XYZ file of C-alpha atoms in Angstrom:
355
model
C -108.102 9.077 8.251
C -105.329 6.532 7.636
C -101.699 7.800 7.640
C -99.774 7.269 4.454
C -97.066 4.580 4.437
C -93.689 6.383 4.480
C -91.452 3.314 4.526
C -90.815 3.599 0.802
C -90.263 7.331 0.814
C -86.733 8.645 0.546
C -85.139 9.632 3.805
C -81.870 9.272 5.715
C -82.808 6.053 7.473
C -84.382 4.441 4.413
C -81.411 5.446 2.219
C -78.927 3.870 4.655
C -81.005 0.713 4.749
C -80.997 0.459 0.991
C -77.141 0.961 0.755
C -76.177 -1.828 3.178
C -74.129 -4.705 1.579
C -75.765 -8.036 1.203
C -73.799 -10.917 2.775
C -74.361 -14.420 1.547
C -72.935 -17.102 3.818
C -71.560 -20.270 2.213
C -73.185 -23.506 3.224
C -71.648 -25.021 6.300
C -69.378 -27.977 5.762
C -70.790 -30.886 7.608
C -68.821 -33.735 9.129
C -71.049 -36.182 7.319
C -69.956 -34.952 3.894
C -66.253 -35.075 4.973
C -66.529 -38.657 6.147
C -68.308 -39.635 2.948
C -65.489 -38.148 0.842
C -62.773 -39.901 2.910
C -64.542 -43.242 2.553
C -64.847 -42.793 -1.208
C -61.079 -42.009 -1.492
C -60.175 -45.102 0.535
C -62.455 -47.188 -1.656
C -60.786 -45.837 -4.792
C -57.311 -46.642 -3.395
C -58.367 -50.192 -2.501
C -59.833 -50.740 -5.943
C -56.654 -49.400 -7.581
C -54.470 -51.627 -5.409
C -56.704 -54.604 -6.229
C -56.236 -53.987 -9.932
C -52.318 -53.736 -9.682
C -50.410 -57.015 -9.858
C -48.676 -58.167 -6.665
C -44.973 -57.098 -6.112
C -42.519 -59.879 -5.447
C -40.203 -59.546 -2.374
C -37.032 -58.967 -4.453
C -38.553 -56.048 -6.340
C -39.869 -54.553 -3.112
C -36.392 -54.747 -1.517
C -34.789 -53.016 -4.509
C -37.344 -50.204 -4.390
C -36.810 -49.727 -0.663
C -33.054 -49.549 -1.177
C -33.450 -46.937 -3.916
C -35.746 -44.840 -1.719
C -33.174 -44.999 1.112
C -30.362 -43.767 -1.190
C -32.518 -40.919 -2.500
C -33.258 -39.695 1.031
C -29.525 -39.727 2.013
C -27.506 -36.636 0.855
C -24.629 -37.435 -1.474
C -22.250 -35.270 0.561
C -22.449 -37.710 3.460
C -21.000 -40.543 1.407
C -17.391 -41.296 2.324
C -14.838 -40.566 -0.399
C -11.411 -42.101 -0.763
C -8.621 -41.547 -3.264
C -5.898 -44.103 -3.793
C -2.376 -43.026 -2.889
C 0.015 -42.400 0.000
C -0.693 -39.883 2.749
C 1.661 -36.886 2.577
C 2.920 -35.971 6.017
C 3.968 -32.412 6.624
C 6.923 -31.304 8.719
C 6.362 -30.937 12.427
C 8.831 -28.260 13.443
C 8.933 -25.909 16.415
C 11.003 -22.929 17.521
C 13.410 -25.170 19.434
C 14.454 -27.004 16.234
C 15.305 -23.761 14.443
C 17.017 -22.189 17.459
C 19.544 -25.032 17.373
C 20.463 -24.010 13.821
C 20.336 -20.214 14.258
C 20.496 -19.198 17.941
C 20.613 -15.472 17.065
C 17.522 -15.529 14.836
C 14.769 -13.174 15.975
C 11.383 -14.610 17.064
C 9.753 -12.985 14.037
C 12.133 -14.744 11.644
C 11.590 -18.070 13.432
C 7.812 -17.726 13.135
C 8.079 -16.954 9.431
C 10.378 -19.933 8.863
C 7.976 -22.264 10.685
C 5.115 -20.997 8.522
C 7.151 -21.805 5.403
C 8.103 -25.296 6.610
C 4.577 -26.226 7.694
C 3.403 -26.028 4.075
C 6.318 -28.123 2.773
C 5.950 -31.856 2.042
C 9.176 -33.828 2.336
C 8.090 -36.601 -0.025
C 7.289 -34.039 -2.749
C 10.742 -32.437 -2.720
C 12.604 -32.461 -6.049
C 15.726 -30.885 -7.494
C 13.591 -28.117 -8.975
C 12.130 -27.368 -5.545
C 15.590 -27.002 -4.041
C 17.090 -24.968 -6.879
C 14.202 -22.456 -6.939
C 13.937 -22.168 -3.153
C 13.655 -18.447 -2.323
C 14.408 -17.439 -5.909
C 11.221 -15.368 -6.200
C 12.152 -13.405 -3.069
C 15.526 -12.533 -4.552
C 13.871 -11.325 -7.738
C 11.505 -9.137 -5.759
C 14.447 -7.658 -3.862
C 16.185 -6.901 -7.156
C 13.076 -5.028 -8.300
C 13.059 -3.046 -5.041
C 16.704 -2.067 -5.584
C 15.875 -0.802 -9.065
C 12.973 1.182 -7.658
C 15.290 2.650 -5.014
C 17.616 3.961 -7.705
C 14.685 5.499 -9.561
C 13.461 7.303 -6.453
C 16.935 8.609 -5.607
C 17.151 10.197 -9.081
C 13.621 11.537 -9.189
C 13.154 14.673 -11.305
C 11.654 16.504 -8.352
C 14.822 16.028 -6.298
C 16.959 17.126 -9.216
C 14.935 20.304 -9.760
C 14.722 21.234 -6.074
C 18.464 20.670 -5.669
C 19.055 22.821 -8.737
C 16.966 25.634 -7.248
C 18.974 25.550 -4.013
C 22.304 25.452 -5.834
C 21.348 28.328 -8.123
C 20.169 30.471 -5.215
C 23.378 29.714 -3.315
C 25.511 30.629 -6.335
C 23.745 33.991 -6.808
C 23.912 34.902 -3.133
C 27.573 33.955 -2.933
C 28.372 36.235 -5.881
C 26.739 39.312 -4.317
C 29.248 41.712 -2.767
C 27.317 44.172 -0.625
C 30.357 46.039 0.666
C 31.780 46.575 -2.808
C 28.441 47.874 -4.067
C 28.106 50.216 -1.104
C 31.640 51.587 -1.467
C 30.976 52.993 -4.949
C 31.055 56.755 -4.521
C 28.064 58.775 -5.604
C 28.301 59.900 -9.217
C 30.993 57.366 -10.183
C 31.968 57.502 -13.797
C 30.714 55.208 -16.534
C 34.173 53.687 -16.979
C 34.268 52.509 -13.381
C 30.763 51.097 -13.654
C 31.800 49.226 -16.818
C 34.941 47.818 -15.191
C 32.936 46.566 -12.217
C 30.638 44.644 -14.563
C 33.643 42.749 -15.973
C 34.383 40.962 -12.710
C 32.554 37.877 -11.469
C 30.942 39.656 -8.533
C 27.494 41.222 -8.377
C 28.275 44.732 -7.127
C 26.486 47.249 -9.372
C 22.888 48.507 -9.111
C 21.880 46.827 -12.399
C 23.449 43.515 -11.383
C 21.840 43.679 -7.943
C 18.433 44.293 -9.500
C 18.809 41.380 -11.937
C 19.904 39.128 -9.073
C 16.929 40.222 -6.966
C 14.447 39.399 -9.766
C 15.927 35.916 -10.289
C 16.041 35.199 -6.568
C 12.380 36.171 -6.243
C 11.529 33.756 -9.056
C 13.478 30.959 -7.355
C 11.566 31.546 -4.121
C 8.237 31.020 -5.924
C 9.484 27.842 -7.607
C 10.679 26.412 -4.301
C 7.368 27.179 -2.667
C 5.475 25.194 -5.312
C 7.785 22.165 -4.908
C 7.260 21.826 -1.157
C 4.197 19.542 -1.241
C 5.638 17.185 -3.913
C 8.801 16.849 -1.831
C 6.750 15.811 1.202
C 4.927 13.183 -0.909
C 8.258 11.868 -2.203
C 9.605 11.620 1.332
C 6.597 9.495 2.369
C 7.095 7.268 -0.678
C 10.721 6.697 0.284
C 9.701 5.754 3.828
C 7.144 3.204 2.596
C 9.707 1.792 0.191
C 12.266 1.434 2.987
C 9.745 -0.463 5.151
C 9.071 -2.846 2.262
C 12.784 -3.552 1.935
C 13.068 -4.258 5.674
C 10.109 -6.659 5.543
C 11.637 -8.323 2.497
C 14.817 -8.856 4.529
C 12.857 -10.746 7.182
C 11.223 -12.968 4.543
C 14.573 -13.752 2.905
C 16.173 -14.531 6.260
C 13.292 -16.880 7.125
C 13.653 -18.647 3.769
C 17.395 -19.057 4.380
C 16.758 -20.554 7.823
C 14.123 -22.933 6.436
C 16.506 -24.044 3.665
C 19.240 -24.788 6.203
C 16.795 -26.847 8.261
C 15.728 -28.839 5.189
C 19.383 -29.445 4.407
C 19.773 -31.160 7.764
C 16.598 -33.214 7.229
C 17.812 -34.529 3.871
C 21.403 -35.071 4.988
C 20.922 -38.806 5.658
C 18.631 -39.989 2.856
C 19.121 -37.460 0.030
C 22.629 -36.026 -0.084
C 21.979 -34.229 -3.386
C 18.942 -32.358 -2.044
C 20.754 -31.582 1.189
C 23.606 -29.961 -0.723
C 21.302 -27.920 -2.925
C 19.247 -26.631 0.008
C 22.475 -25.643 1.766
C 23.610 -23.721 -1.311
C 20.291 -21.874 -1.454
C 20.570 -21.048 2.237
C 24.017 -19.502 1.684
C 22.781 -17.481 -1.310
C 19.778 -16.164 0.610
C 22.030 -15.261 3.548
C 24.125 -13.106 1.220
C 20.970 -11.317 0.097
C 20.101 -10.647 3.739
C 23.560 -9.102 4.230
C 22.992 -6.832 1.233
C 19.633 -5.686 2.566
C 21.074 -4.881 5.974
C 24.025 -3.098 4.394
C 21.730 -0.838 2.393
C 19.876 0.444 5.468
C 22.240 3.415 5.932
C 21.891 4.339 2.267
C 18.107 4.271 2.541
C 18.282 6.565 5.567
C 20.327 9.036 3.525
C 17.795 8.845 0.698
C 14.973 9.702 3.098
C 17.022 12.565 4.561
C 17.625 14.079 1.114
C 14.085 15.441 0.576
C 13.902 16.328 4.265
C 16.998 18.530 4.003
C 15.590 20.197 0.908
C 12.275 20.775 2.672
C 14.082 22.332 5.649
C 16.106 24.616 3.364
C 12.989 25.708 1.498
C 10.820 26.232 4.584
C 13.334 27.891 6.910
C 15.481 29.823 4.441
C 13.988 30.257 0.977
C 10.432 31.010 2.136
C 11.226 32.901 5.355
C 14.652 34.541 5.454
C 15.333 35.245 1.772
C 12.150 37.279 1.032
C 12.888 39.656 3.915
C 16.486 40.052 2.811
C 15.389 40.733 -0.769
C 13.344 43.670 0.537
C 16.482 45.192 2.041
C 18.389 44.556 -1.190
C 15.701 46.327 -3.206
C 15.940 49.376 -0.897
C 19.726 49.438 -1.266
C 19.455 49.197 -5.038
C 17.086 52.164 -5.065
C 19.561 54.178 -3.010
C 22.452 53.322 -5.299
C 20.468 54.187 -8.419
C 19.648 57.539 -6.885
C 23.373 58.201 -6.765
C 23.379 58.030 -2.979
C 25.658 55.948 -0.838
C 24.096 53.712 1.846
C 25.360 54.089 5.357
C 27.996 51.605 6.606
C 25.464 50.259 9.124
C 22.908 49.496 6.421
C 25.473 47.816 4.198
C 26.961 45.855 7.146
C 23.591 44.500 8.314
C 22.682 43.444 4.790
C 26.036 41.721 4.304
C 25.735 39.918 7.678
C 22.276 38.575 6.825
C 23.561 37.464 3.433
C 26.387 35.510 5.063
C 23.933 33.685 7.375
C 21.641 32.775 4.475
C 24.505 31.284 2.468
C 25.679 29.219 5.443
C 22.184 27.811 6.033
C 21.771 26.869 2.369
C 25.124 25.056 2.298
C 24.294 22.813 5.278
């Protein structure tokens, strides 16, 4: 009995055979077909060239010249502008040291940098008259800014806090308040209020409350005072750098005056005048250095008074004053030792605030 043909029946092997992709290879490119195509292209080019009219030698030369210019970048073409070459000044430290032997190396370098950008042939009366004028204007603006910083509202308020605290503490008379006998009459209490001293329990309590308020205000102004101090330091450095620039401009102007002394007497005179004016500005800047140091020290002294006295010593002393006020209001008399210690601490606080 013949076995049935199972090749067409479903099964794993037959299913995989049916799902295989069919690949169709493109026909191979033969060398013969490539050579045939190249020969046909050459034949077409020859037939096209045979149909074009011949090019005369002049036209061919022009076309070759145009192709050469197109292949050359335009940036490689030499450029020239009519006119006269402007020569700059060749100056070294030795030339300037002859004019100003005491000038610092930094000033000499700055002056050389200024002169190296100057063209002698381009000098005019306007150039000489305005030489260094912008620097002097900038210095004037810095002076105005210095005055604004020295009268800043923060400095005024912090100084007012210190002065008010000093005035209150100076008016307190601990010994007089402690010497009031227990159960003193109302007339004596009234007469003590008429004087300018703070020596009654009510006056001591009012003074304590205000002093406590001043301590809080001073504490909140500490950080702004530090920022103001840093601003003053940066401003002072700008003024010092401006002084070097002005001095260099003055030295450069004096050098130009000597260069123009033989051929341009008018320019030589004007550059000399500008050099003298700039030298006066340098003297003003140097003379203001001590004032700027004092301005920087002003917020520093306030910061020291606030940190060391108002925020440290005064709060502890106010605690002792509050205890003494409680004793006096209870119609008791503090001991001489308690009153003496409190008065001694008060004297030290006032001396520290006045420094």
